[in-house]
C-alpha cells in the first residue's frame, strides 16, 4: 500500500518511460517481522509477474541484504564461540522457561506482527527467480557486523554503509531459541512463527535486526530496525564509531521499533542525539509511544530537532486509543484513555521551542535535511 506507490512516484520524478526501469541499488530487509517484510514480498511478486507476462520491468533491484529465518537456523556459523553484544544476556539464561511462562498465559499483544518462516522463503525464492543476488557482499552468507568479519564500509551507489548489527550473538540466540521451541514441541516443528510471538519485545527476530549506519556527503543516517537502542550503542562501540559510554550524533535517527518506549531509555537518548528523529509507527501497539516523546523533550530541552511522523497525528491517536481500549477489555483496572495525558496531539501539536513536528501530508513524507 505504501512501498510500490512511493517507488512509482520516484519513477515519475525521474521522468522514466514504461521501457525504463527504476534502478534500486540495494534492498535491505531488516528482519522477518511481518510489518518489515510483507510489502517487500508484494513488490517482488509484482516485479516477477511483469517478468512472466513479458512486460518491461518498472523496477530493477541490483542486490538484496536479508537474513532469512531458515538460513540463520541452518548456518554453521552459529556453532562458533559467541561474542558479547545484542542478545543473549537480554534473553535470559532459561529460554525454555520463558516459553513455558508464555504458554501459561503471558501477554501475546505482539504475536501477529511476527512473520512466519515462509516469508523468508518467499524472499529467497523470488530473489532467485529474478536473478537478484542475496547477501552478495557477505559471500552469500549472513549479514553481520564486526563479529562476522565485515568491518570495512561497503559502498552502495555512492553511499557508505557500515553494518552495526547483528553480531554473532544475535544469531546464536536465534538458534538457541528455535531449539528450545523444538524441544518443547517436537510434534510441531514447522510452527516456528509462534516462537517469535512468544518472545514479544525481546524477540530474537527483533534483536537480530540488521542495523546500518549510512554516510553520504557529510550526512549520517542510522537505520535501527526493531533493535533496542542501548544495544545499537553497544554495536556502535564495537565498530569503533563511538567510545565506550560516549555519545554519537547523527543527522537522522530512525527510532527503534517505531518509537516504542520499550526500546529506548534516557541514557540512549542522551548518547544518540539527532537533528531529525523518524517515527514509522502507525499507532498500533501504541507505537509511537507518548512516553518516548516526553522522554526526548525531558532529556534534550530546547535542543533544535525535527520529529518526522509517517502518519498524521489524529490518525495515530485514533489507532492508539483503539489499542488502549482493547487492553482495558482484558484488564479493567487500567484507567480510561486520557487525551491530555495519553494523546500525541496534546504534546506534539504545540511542541517545545526549537522542535519542529513534520506530519505525513498523505501517503508519504520526505525528510529534507
CSV table of C-alpha atoms in Angstrom, one decimal:
chain,number,residue,atom,x,y,z
A,1,UNK,CA,0.0,0.0,0.0
A,2,UNK,CA,2.9,2.4,0.5
A,3,UNK,CA,6.1,0.9,-1.0
A,4,UNK,CA,5.1,0.5,-4.6
A,5,UNK,CA,3.2,3.8,-4.8
A,6,UNK,CA,6.2,5.7,-3.4
A,7,UNK,CA,8.5,4.0,-5.9
A,8,UNK,CA,6.1,4.9,-8.7
A,9,UNK,CA,6.2,8.5,-7.5
A,10,UNK,CA,10.0,8.4,-7.7
A,11,UNK,CA,9.8,7.0,-11.3
A,12,UNK,CA,7.6,10.0,-12.2
A,13,UNK,CA,10.1,12.4,-10.6
A,14,UNK,CA,12.8,10.8,-12.7
A,15,UNK,CA,10.6,11.1,-15.8
A,16,UNK,CA,11.1,7.4,-16.7
A,17,UNK,CA,9.2,5.9,-19.5
A,18,UNK,CA,7.5,2.4,-19.4
A,19,UNK,CA,10.5,1.0,-21.1
A,20,UNK,CA,12.9,2.3,-18.4
A,21,UNK,CA,13.4,0.6,-15.1
A,22,UNK,CA,13.9,2.5,-11.8
A,23,UNK,CA,17.3,1.1,-10.6
A,24,UNK,CA,17.3,0.2,-6.9
A,25,UNK,CA,21.0,-0.3,-5.9
A,26,UNK,CA,20.2,-2.1,-2.6
A,27,UNK,CA,17.1,-3.5,-0.9
A,28,UNK,CA,17.5,-4.2,2.8
A,29,UNK,CA,15.0,-6.2,4.8
A,30,UNK,CA,15.9,-5.6,8.4
A,31,UNK,CA,14.3,-8.8,9.8
A,32,UNK,CA,11.4,-11.2,9.5
A,33,UNK,CA,8.6,-9.3,11.2
A,34,UNK,CA,5.6,-9.1,9.0
A,35,UNK,CA,5.5,-5.3,9.1
A,36,UNK,CA,9.1,-5.2,7.7
A,37,UNK,CA,8.9,-7.9,5.0
A,38,UNK,CA,5.3,-8.1,3.8
A,39,UNK,CA,5.3,-5.1,1.5
A,40,UNK,CA,8.7,-6.2,0.1
A,41,UNK,CA,7.3,-9.6,-0.9
A,42,UNK,CA,4.4,-7.8,-2.6
A,43,UNK,CA,6.9,-5.7,-4.6
A,44,UNK,CA,9.0,-8.7,-5.6
A,45,UNK,CA,5.8,-10.5,-6.7
A,46,UNK,CA,4.8,-7.5,-8.8
A,47,UNK,CA,8.2,-7.4,-10.5
A,48,UNK,CA,8.1,-11.2,-11.0
A,49,UNK,CA,4.6,-11.1,-12.5
A,50,UNK,CA,5.7,-8.5,-15.1
A,51,UNK,CA,8.6,-10.7,-16.0
A,52,UNK,CA,6.3,-13.7,-16.5
A,53,UNK,CA,4.0,-11.6,-18.7
A,54,UNK,CA,7.0,-10.4,-20.7
A,55,UNK,CA,6.3,-6.8,-19.7
A,56,UNK,CA,9.2,-4.3,-19.4
A,57,UNK,CA,10.4,-4.1,-15.8
A,58,UNK,CA,9.4,-0.9,-13.9
A,59,UNK,CA,12.0,-1.6,-11.2
A,60,UNK,CA,15.4,-3.3,-11.3
A,61,UNK,CA,16.9,-4.4,-7.9
A,62,UNK,CA,20.7,-4.9,-8.0
A,63,UNK,CA,21.0,-6.8,-4.7
A,64,UNK,CA,19.2,-7.7,-1.5
A,65,UNK,CA,20.5,-7.9,2.1
A,66,UNK,CA,18.3,-10.2,4.2
A,67,UNK,CA,18.9,-12.7,7.0
A,68,UNK,CA,16.1,-15.1,6.4
A,69,UNK,CA,15.0,-17.2,9.4
A,70,UNK,CA,15.7,-20.6,7.8
A,71,UNK,CA,19.2,-19.5,6.7
A,72,UNK,CA,20.0,-18.3,10.2
A,73,UNK,CA,18.9,-21.5,11.8
A,74,UNK,CA,20.9,-23.7,9.4
A,75,UNK,CA,24.1,-21.7,9.3
A,76,UNK,CA,27.2,-23.3,10.6
A,77,UNK,CA,28.5,-20.0,12.0
A,78,UNK,CA,26.1,-20.4,15.0
A,79,UNK,CA,28.4,-23.1,16.3
A,80,UNK,CA,31.3,-20.6,16.7
A,81,UNK,CA,32.1,-19.1,20.1
A,82,UNK,CA,29.8,-16.2,20.6
A,83,UNK,CA,30.9,-12.6,21.1
A,84,UNK,CA,29.1,-10.3,23.6
A,85,UNK,CA,26.6,-7.9,22.1
A,86,UNK,CA,22.9,-7.5,21.4
A,87,UNK,CA,21.2,-10.6,22.6
A,88,UNK,CA,22.0,-13.5,24.8
A,89,UNK,CA,22.0,-11.7,28.2
A,90,UNK,CA,18.8,-9.9,27.4
A,91,UNK,CA,17.1,-13.1,26.5
A,92,UNK,CA,17.8,-14.5,29.9
A,93,UNK,CA,19.5,-17.8,30.8
A,94,UNK,CA,16.4,-20.0,30.6
A,95,UNK,CA,14.7,-19.5,27.3
A,96,UNK,CA,12.6,-22.7,27.7
A,97,UNK,CA,11.2,-21.3,31.0
A,98,UNK,CA,10.2,-18.1,29.2
A,99,UNK,CA,8.4,-20.0,26.6
A,100,UNK,CA,6.6,-22.1,29.2
A,101,UNK,CA,5.6,-19.0,31.0
A,102,UNK,CA,4.3,-17.5,27.8
A,103,UNK,CA,2.2,-20.6,27.1
A,104,UNK,CA,0.8,-20.4,30.7
A,105,UNK,CA,-0.9,-17.1,29.8
A,106,UNK,CA,1.7,-14.4,29.4
A,107,UNK,CA,0.7,-11.4,27.2
A,108,UNK,CA,0.7,-12.0,23.5
A,109,UNK,CA,-0.1,-8.5,22.2
A,110,UNK,CA,2.6,-8.5,19.5
A,111,UNK,CA,2.2,-12.1,18.2
A,112,UNK,CA,0.5,-11.4,14.9
A,113,UNK,CA,3.1,-8.9,13.7
A,114,UNK,CA,5.9,-11.5,13.6
A,115,UNK,CA,6.5,-13.2,10.3
A,116,UNK,CA,6.5,-16.9,9.6
A,117,UNK,CA,9.5,-18.7,8.2
A,118,UNK,CA,7.6,-18.9,4.9
A,119,UNK,CA,8.1,-15.2,4.3
A,120,UNK,CA,11.9,-15.6,4.4
A,121,UNK,CA,11.5,-18.5,2.0
A,122,UNK,CA,9.4,-16.3,-0.3
A,123,UNK,CA,12.1,-13.6,-0.5
A,124,UNK,CA,14.8,-16.2,-1.4
A,125,UNK,CA,12.5,-17.8,-4.0
A,126,UNK,CA,11.6,-14.5,-5.6
A,127,UNK,CA,15.2,-13.2,-5.5
A,128,UNK,CA,16.3,-16.4,-7.3
A,129,UNK,CA,13.6,-16.2,-9.9
A,130,UNK,CA,14.5,-12.5,-10.6
A,131,UNK,CA,18.3,-13.2,-10.5
A,132,UNK,CA,18.8,-10.8,-7.7
A,133,UNK,CA,22.0,-11.6,-5.7
A,134,UNK,CA,21.2,-12.3,-2.0
A,135,UNK,CA,23.8,-11.1,0.5
A,136,UNK,CA,26.5,-11.0,-2.2
A,137,UNK,CA,28.6,-8.5,-0.2
A,138,UNK,CA,28.8,-11.1,2.5
A,139,UNK,CA,29.8,-14.0,0.3
A,140,UNK,CA,26.2,-15.2,0.2
A,141,UNK,CA,26.2,-15.7,4.0
A,142,UNK,CA,24.6,-13.8,6.8
A,143,UNK,CA,24.6,-10.0,7.0
A,144,UNK,CA,26.7,-9.4,10.2
A,145,UNK,CA,28.6,-6.6,11.8
A,146,UNK,CA,32.2,-6.7,13.2
A,147,UNK,CA,31.8,-10.2,14.5
A,148,UNK,CA,31.1,-11.6,11.1
A,149,UNK,CA,34.4,-10.3,9.6
A,150,UNK,CA,32.8,-7.4,7.7
A,151,UNK,CA,34.5,-4.5,9.3
A,152,UNK,CA,35.1,-2.1,6.5
A,153,UNK,CA,32.4,0.2,5.0
A,154,UNK,CA,30.5,-1.1,1.9
A,155,UNK,CA,29.9,1.5,-0.9
A,156,UNK,CA,26.5,1.2,-2.5
A,157,UNK,CA,25.6,3.8,-5.1
A,158,UNK,CA,27.9,6.4,-3.5
A,159,UNK,CA,26.6,5.8,0.0
A,160,UNK,CA,28.9,4.4,2.6
A,161,UNK,CA,27.2,1.7,4.6
A,162,UNK,CA,28.6,0.2,7.8
A,163,UNK,CA,26.8,-2.9,9.4
A,164,UNK,CA,26.4,-2.2,13.1
A,165,UNK,CA,24.4,-5.4,13.8
A,166,UNK,CA,23.5,-8.1,14.2
A,167,UNK,CA,26.7,-9.6,15.5
A,168,UNK,CA,27.3,-13.3,16.1
A,169,UNK,CA,25.4,-13.4,19.5
A,170,UNK,CA,22.1,-12.5,18.0
A,171,UNK,CA,22.4,-15.3,15.5
A,172,UNK,CA,23.4,-17.8,18.2
A,173,UNK,CA,20.4,-16.6,20.3
A,174,UNK,CA,18.1,-17.2,17.3
A,175,UNK,CA,19.4,-20.8,17.0
A,176,UNK,CA,19.1,-21.4,20.8
A,177,UNK,CA,15.5,-20.1,21.0
A,178,UNK,CA,14.4,-22.1,18.0
A,179,UNK,CA,16.0,-25.3,19.5
A,180,UNK,CA,14.1,-24.6,22.8
A,181,UNK,CA,10.9,-24.3,20.9
A,182,UNK,CA,11.5,-27.6,19.1
A,183,UNK,CA,12.4,-29.3,22.4
A,184,UNK,CA,9.0,-28.2,23.8
A,185,UNK,CA,7.1,-29.0,20.7
A,186,UNK,CA,8.8,-31.8,18.7
A,187,UNK,CA,5.5,-32.6,17.0
A,188,UNK,CA,5.1,-29.0,15.6
A,189,UNK,CA,8.5,-28.3,14.1
A,190,UNK,CA,7.0,-26.2,11.3
A,191,UNK,CA,5.2,-23.9,13.6
A,192,UNK,CA,8.2,-21.7,14.4
A,193,UNK,CA,6.2,-18.5,13.9
A,194,UNK,CA,4.8,-18.9,17.3
A,195,UNK,CA,8.3,-18.9,18.7
A,196,UNK,CA,8.7,-15.3,17.6
A,197,UNK,CA,5.3,-14.4,19.1
A,198,UNK,CA,6.3,-15.9,22.4
A,199,UNK,CA,9.3,-13.6,22.9
A,200,UNK,CA,7.4,-10.2,22.3
A,201,UNK,CA,9.6,-7.1,22.6
A,202,UNK,CA,12.7,-9.2,23.3
A,203,UNK,CA,12.1,-11.5,20.3
A,204,UNK,CA,15.2,-12.8,18.7
A,205,UNK,CA,13.8,-11.6,15.4
A,206,UNK,CA,13.9,-8.0,16.7
A,207,UNK,CA,17.3,-8.5,18.4
A,208,UNK,CA,18.7,-9.8,15.1
A,209,UNK,CA,17.6,-6.8,13.1
A,210,UNK,CA,20.1,-5.5,10.5
A,211,UNK,CA,21.3,-2.2,11.8
A,212,UNK,CA,23.0,0.2,9.3
A,213,UNK,CA,25.0,3.4,9.6
A,214,UNK,CA,24.8,5.3,6.4
A,215,UNK,CA,27.1,8.2,5.4
A,216,UNK,CA,26.9,10.5,2.4
A,217,UNK,CA,28.2,14.0,1.7
A,218,UNK,CA,29.0,14.5,5.4
A,219,UNK,CA,25.5,13.4,6.5
A,220,UNK,CA,24.7,10.4,8.7
A,221,UNK,CA,21.6,8.2,8.9
A,222,UNK,CA,21.2,5.4,11.5
A,223,UNK,CA,18.7,2.7,10.5
A,224,UNK,CA,17.9,0.6,13.6
A,225,UNK,CA,15.1,-1.8,12.5
A,226,UNK,CA,13.5,-3.1,15.7
A,227,UNK,CA,16.7,-3.4,17.7
A,228,UNK,CA,16.9,-2.0,21.2
A,229,UNK,CA,18.7,1.4,21.3
A,230,UNK,CA,21.1,0.5,24.1
A,231,UNK,CA,22.2,-2.5,22.2
A,232,UNK,CA,22.6,-0.4,19.0
A,233,UNK,CA,25.0,1.8,21.0
A,234,UNK,CA,27.0,-1.3,22.0
A,235,UNK,CA,27.2,-2.2,18.3
A,236,UNK,CA,28.5,1.3,17.5
A,237,UNK,CA,31.1,0.9,20.2
A,238,UNK,CA,32.2,-2.4,18.8
A,239,UNK,CA,32.8,-1.0,15.3
A,240,UNK,CA,34.7,1.9,16.7
A,241,UNK,CA,32.2,4.6,15.8
A,242,UNK,CA,31.9,5.8,19.4
A,243,UNK,CA,34.0,5.4,22.6
A,244,UNK,CA,32.6,3.2,25.3
A,245,UNK,CA,30.0,5.3,27.2
A,246,UNK,CA,30.3,8.2,24.7
A,247,UNK,CA,27.8,10.0,22.5
A,248,UNK,CA,27.3,9.6,18.8
A,249,UNK,CA,25.4,12.3,16.9
A,250,UNK,CA,23.5,11.6,13.6
A,251,UNK,CA,21.5,13.7,11.2
A,252,UNK,CA,18.6,11.2,11.0
A,253,UNK,CA,17.8,8.5,13.6
A,254,UNK,CA,15.1,6.1,12.6
A,255,UNK,CA,13.6,5.5,16.0
A,256,UNK,CA,13.9,1.8,17.1
A,257,UNK,CA,10.8,-0.3,16.9
A,258,UNK,CA,8.6,2.5,15.6
A,259,UNK,CA,9.2,4.7,18.6
A,260,UNK,CA,8.3,2.1,21.3
A,261,UNK,CA,9.3,3.3,24.8
A,262,UNK,CA,10.4,-0.3,25.5
A,263,UNK,CA,13.2,0.0,23.0
A,264,UNK,CA,14.8,3.3,24.3
A,265,UNK,CA,15.7,4.9,27.6
A,266,UNK,CA,17.1,8.1,28.9
A,267,UNK,CA,20.7,7.0,28.5
A,268,UNK,CA,20.4,6.1,24.9
A,269,UNK,CA,18.6,9.4,24.1
A,270,UNK,CA,21.4,11.3,25.7
A,271,UNK,CA,24.0,9.3,23.8
A,272,UNK,CA,22.3,9.2,20.4
A,273,UNK,CA,21.3,12.8,19.7
A,274,UNK,CA,19.9,13.6,16.3
A,275,UNK,CA,18.7,16.6,14.4
A,276,UNK,CA,15.9,14.5,12.9
A,277,UNK,CA,14.0,11.7,14.5
A,278,UNK,CA,11.9,9.5,12.2
A,279,UNK,CA,8.9,7.7,13.6
A,280,UNK,CA,7.4,5.0,11.4
A,281,UNK,CA,4.7,3.7,13.7
A,282,UNK,CA,1.1,3.9,12.7
A,283,UNK,CA,-0.4,3.8,16.2
A,284,UNK,CA,-0.8,0.0,16.5
A,285,UNK,CA,0.5,-1.4,19.8
A,286,UNK,CA,0.7,2.2,21.0
A,287,UNK,CA,3.7,3.0,18.7
A,288,UNK,CA,5.0,5.6,18.7
A,289,UNK,CA,4.5,5.9,22.5
A,290,UNK,CA,3.7,9.2,24.1
A,291,UNK,CA,6.3,8.4,26.7
A,292,UNK,CA,9.0,8.4,24.0
A,293,UNK,CA,8.3,12.0,23.1
A,294,UNK,CA,8.1,13.0,26.8
A,295,UNK,CA,11.5,11.5,27.4
A,296,UNK,CA,13.0,13.1,24.3
A,297,UNK,CA,11.8,16.6,25.4
A,298,UNK,CA,12.9,16.0,29.0
A,299,UNK,CA,16.4,14.8,28.0
A,300,UNK,CA,17.0,17.4,25.3
A,301,UNK,CA,15.3,20.6,26.5
A,302,UNK,CA,15.4,23.4,23.9
A,303,UNK,CA,17.6,21.3,21.6
A,304,UNK,CA,16.9,22.1,17.9
A,305,UNK,CA,15.4,19.0,16.4
A,306,UNK,CA,12.7,17.8,14.0
A,307,UNK,CA,10.2,15.0,14.7
A,308,UNK,CA,9.1,13.3,11.4
A,309,UNK,CA,5.9,11.2,11.6
A,310,UNK,CA,5.0,8.9,8.8
A,311,UNK,CA,1.3,9.3,9.7
A,312,UNK,CA,-0.9,12.2,10.8
A,313,UNK,CA,-1.3,12.9,14.5
A,314,UNK,CA,-5.0,12.5,14.5
A,315,UNK,CA,-4.8,9.1,12.8
A,316,UNK,CA,-2.1,7.9,15.2
A,317,UNK,CA,-4.1,8.9,18.2
A,318,UNK,CA,-7.2,7.2,16.9
A,319,UNK,CA,-5.4,3.9,16.5
A,320,UNK,CA,-3.5,4.3,19.8
A,321,UNK,CA,-6.8,4.9,21.6
A,322,UNK,CA,-8.4,1.8,20.0
A,323,UNK,CA,-5.5,-0.3,21.1
A,324,UNK,CA,-5.7,1.1,24.6
A,325,UNK,CA,-9.3,0.2,24.9
A,326,UNK,CA,-8.6,-3.3,23.8
A,327,UNK,CA,-6.1,-3.6,26.6
A,328,UNK,CA,-8.8,-2.3,29.0
A,329,UNK,CA,-11.1,-5.0,27.9
A,330,UNK,CA,-8.6,-7.5,29.2
A,331,UNK,CA,-7.6,-5.5,32.2
A,332,UNK,CA,-10.5,-3.4,33.7
A,333,UNK,CA,-8.1,-2.0,36.2
A,334,UNK,CA,-6.4,0.1,33.5
A,335,UNK,CA,-7.5,3.8,33.6
A,336,UNK,CA,-9.6,5.2,30.8
A,337,UNK,CA,-7.9,6.9,27.9
A,338,UNK,CA,-7.0,10.4,28.8
A,339,UNK,CA,-6.3,12.7,25.8
A,340,UNK,CA,-4.3,15.2,27.8
A,341,UNK,CA,-2.1,12.5,29.3
A,342,UNK,CA,-2.0,9.9,26.6
A,343,UNK,CA,-2.5,11.5,23.2
A,344,UNK,CA,0.4,12.5,21.0
A,345,UNK,CA,-1.6,15.5,19.8
A,346,UNK,CA,-1.5,17.0,23.3
A,347,UNK,CA,2.3,17.2,23.3
A,348,UNK,CA,3.1,17.5,19.6
A,349,UNK,CA,0.6,20.0,18.3
A,350,UNK,CA,2.4,22.7,20.4
A,351,UNK,CA,5.9,21.3,20.7
A,352,UNK,CA,8.6,22.9,22.8
A,353,UNK,CA,10.6,25.8,21.4
A,354,UNK,CA,13.3,24.5,19.0
A,355,UNK,CA,11.3,21.5,18.0
A,356,UNK,CA,9.6,21.1,14.6
A,357,UNK,CA,7.0,18.4,14.0
A,358,UNK,CA,6.5,17.2,10.4
A,359,UNK,CA,3.5,15.0,9.7
A,360,UNK,CA,2.9,13.0,6.6
A,361,UNK,CA,0.7,15.1,4.3
A,362,UNK,CA,-0.8,11.9,2.9
A,363,UNK,CA,0.8,8.7,1.8
A,364,UNK,CA,4.4,9.8,2.0
A,365,UNK,CA,6.7,12.1,3.9
A,366,UNK,CA,10.1,13.2,2.6
A,367,UNK,CA,12.8,14.2,5.1
A,368,UNK,CA,14.6,17.3,3.9
A,369,UNK,CA,17.8,17.9,5.9
